PDB file of C-alpha atoms in Angstrom:
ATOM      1  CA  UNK R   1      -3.916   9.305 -21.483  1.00 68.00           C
ATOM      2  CA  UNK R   2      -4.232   6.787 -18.734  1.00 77.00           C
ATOM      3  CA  UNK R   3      -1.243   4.792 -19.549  1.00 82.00           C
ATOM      4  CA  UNK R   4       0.833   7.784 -19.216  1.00 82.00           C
ATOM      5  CA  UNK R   5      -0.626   8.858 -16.058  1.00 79.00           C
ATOM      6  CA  UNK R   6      -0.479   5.841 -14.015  1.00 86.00           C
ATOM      7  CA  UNK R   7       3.783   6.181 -15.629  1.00 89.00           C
ATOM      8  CA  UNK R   8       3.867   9.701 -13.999  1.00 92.00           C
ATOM      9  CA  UNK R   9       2.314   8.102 -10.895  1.00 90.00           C
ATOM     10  CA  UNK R  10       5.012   4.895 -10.786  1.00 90.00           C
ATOM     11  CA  UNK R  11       7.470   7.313 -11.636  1.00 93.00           C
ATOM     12  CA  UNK R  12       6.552   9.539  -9.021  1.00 94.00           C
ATOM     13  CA  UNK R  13       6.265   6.626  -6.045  1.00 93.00           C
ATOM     14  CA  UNK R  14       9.211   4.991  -7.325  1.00 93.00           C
ATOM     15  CA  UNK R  15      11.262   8.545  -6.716  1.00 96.00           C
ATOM     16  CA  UNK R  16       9.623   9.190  -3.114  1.00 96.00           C
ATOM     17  CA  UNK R  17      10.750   5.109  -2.181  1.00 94.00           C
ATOM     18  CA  UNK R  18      14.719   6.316  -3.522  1.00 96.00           C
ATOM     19  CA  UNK R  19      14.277   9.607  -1.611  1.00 98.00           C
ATOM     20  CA  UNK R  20      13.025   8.124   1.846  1.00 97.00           C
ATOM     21  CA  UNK R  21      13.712   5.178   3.963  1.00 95.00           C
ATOM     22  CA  UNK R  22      10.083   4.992   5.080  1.00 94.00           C
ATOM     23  CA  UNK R  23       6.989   5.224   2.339  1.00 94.00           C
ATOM     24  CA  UNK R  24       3.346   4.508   3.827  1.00 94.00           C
ATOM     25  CA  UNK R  25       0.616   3.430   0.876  1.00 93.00           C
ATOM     26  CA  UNK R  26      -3.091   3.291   2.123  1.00 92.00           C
ATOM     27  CA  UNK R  27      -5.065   1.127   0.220  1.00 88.00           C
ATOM     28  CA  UNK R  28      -8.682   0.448   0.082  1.00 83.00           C
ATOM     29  CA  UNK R  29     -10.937  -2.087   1.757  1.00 78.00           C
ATOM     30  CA  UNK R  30     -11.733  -3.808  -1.578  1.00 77.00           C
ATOM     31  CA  UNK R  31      -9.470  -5.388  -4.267  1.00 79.00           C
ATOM     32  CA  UNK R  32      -8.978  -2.382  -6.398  1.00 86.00           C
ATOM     33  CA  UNK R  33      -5.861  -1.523  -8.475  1.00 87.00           C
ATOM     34  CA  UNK R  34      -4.486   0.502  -6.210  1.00 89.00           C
ATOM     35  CA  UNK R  35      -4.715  -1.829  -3.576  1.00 88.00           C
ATOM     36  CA  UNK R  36      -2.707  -3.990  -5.921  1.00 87.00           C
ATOM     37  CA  UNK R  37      -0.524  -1.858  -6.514  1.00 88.00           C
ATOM     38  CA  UNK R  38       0.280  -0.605  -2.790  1.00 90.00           C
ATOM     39  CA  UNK R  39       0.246  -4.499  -1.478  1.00 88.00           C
ATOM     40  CA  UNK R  40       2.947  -5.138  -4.835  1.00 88.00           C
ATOM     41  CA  UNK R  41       5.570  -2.539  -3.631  1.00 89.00           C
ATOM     42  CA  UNK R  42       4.800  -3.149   0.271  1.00 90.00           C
ATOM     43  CA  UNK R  43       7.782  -4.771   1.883  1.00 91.00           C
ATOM     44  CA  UNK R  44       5.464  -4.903   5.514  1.00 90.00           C
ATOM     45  CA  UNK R  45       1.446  -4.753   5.833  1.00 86.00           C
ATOM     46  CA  UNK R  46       0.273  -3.631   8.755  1.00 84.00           C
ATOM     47  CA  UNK R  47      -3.694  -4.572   9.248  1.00 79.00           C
ATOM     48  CA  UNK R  48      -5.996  -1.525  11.747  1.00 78.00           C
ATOM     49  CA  UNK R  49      -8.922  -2.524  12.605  1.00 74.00           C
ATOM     50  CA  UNK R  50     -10.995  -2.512  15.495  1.00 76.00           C
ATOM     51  CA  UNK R  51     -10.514  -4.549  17.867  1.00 80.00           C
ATOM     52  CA  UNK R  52     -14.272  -5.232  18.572  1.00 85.00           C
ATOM     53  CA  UNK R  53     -16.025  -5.922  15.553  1.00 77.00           C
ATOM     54  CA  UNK R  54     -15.816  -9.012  13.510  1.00 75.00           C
ATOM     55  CA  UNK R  55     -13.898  -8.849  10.516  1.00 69.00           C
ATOM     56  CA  UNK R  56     -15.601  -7.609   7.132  1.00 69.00           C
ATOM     57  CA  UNK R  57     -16.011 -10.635   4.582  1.00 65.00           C
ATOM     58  CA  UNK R  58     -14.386  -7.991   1.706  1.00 59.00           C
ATOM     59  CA  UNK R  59     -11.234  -7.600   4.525  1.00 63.00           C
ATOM     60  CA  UNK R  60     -10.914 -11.246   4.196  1.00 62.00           C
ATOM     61  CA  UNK R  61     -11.496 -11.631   0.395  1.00 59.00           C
ATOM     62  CA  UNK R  62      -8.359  -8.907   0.110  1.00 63.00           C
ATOM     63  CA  UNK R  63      -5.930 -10.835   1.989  1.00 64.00           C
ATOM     64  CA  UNK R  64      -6.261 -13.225  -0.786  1.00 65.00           C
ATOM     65  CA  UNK R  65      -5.049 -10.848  -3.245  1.00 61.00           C
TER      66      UNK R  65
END
């Protein structure tokens, strides 16, 4: 059941990259599959964070994905 849901759900994103020029994916702050999978089809990463705060150690363990 899982297999063919996560096939809907590439089929799905894969249609919605063909049908627009932009697609925005936002992932999580931890190295979970669907951070995976939105830093696999991301052709630019753009990083928010605030600007006065240190970063968090799991922010830095993700860019090492």
């Amino acid at each position: 059941m899982q297999r063919k849901a996560d096939f809907r759900l590439m089929h799905w994103l894969n249609s919605q990259e063909d049908t627009y020029q932009l697609v925005i994916y936002e992932c999580d702050y931890t190295a979970t599959n669907w951070t995976r999978r939105c830093l696999s089809q991301a052709d630019a990463i753009i990083v928010v964070a605030c600007g006065d705060q240190k970063p968090r150690k799991a922010f830095c363990l993700l860019m090492n994905i």
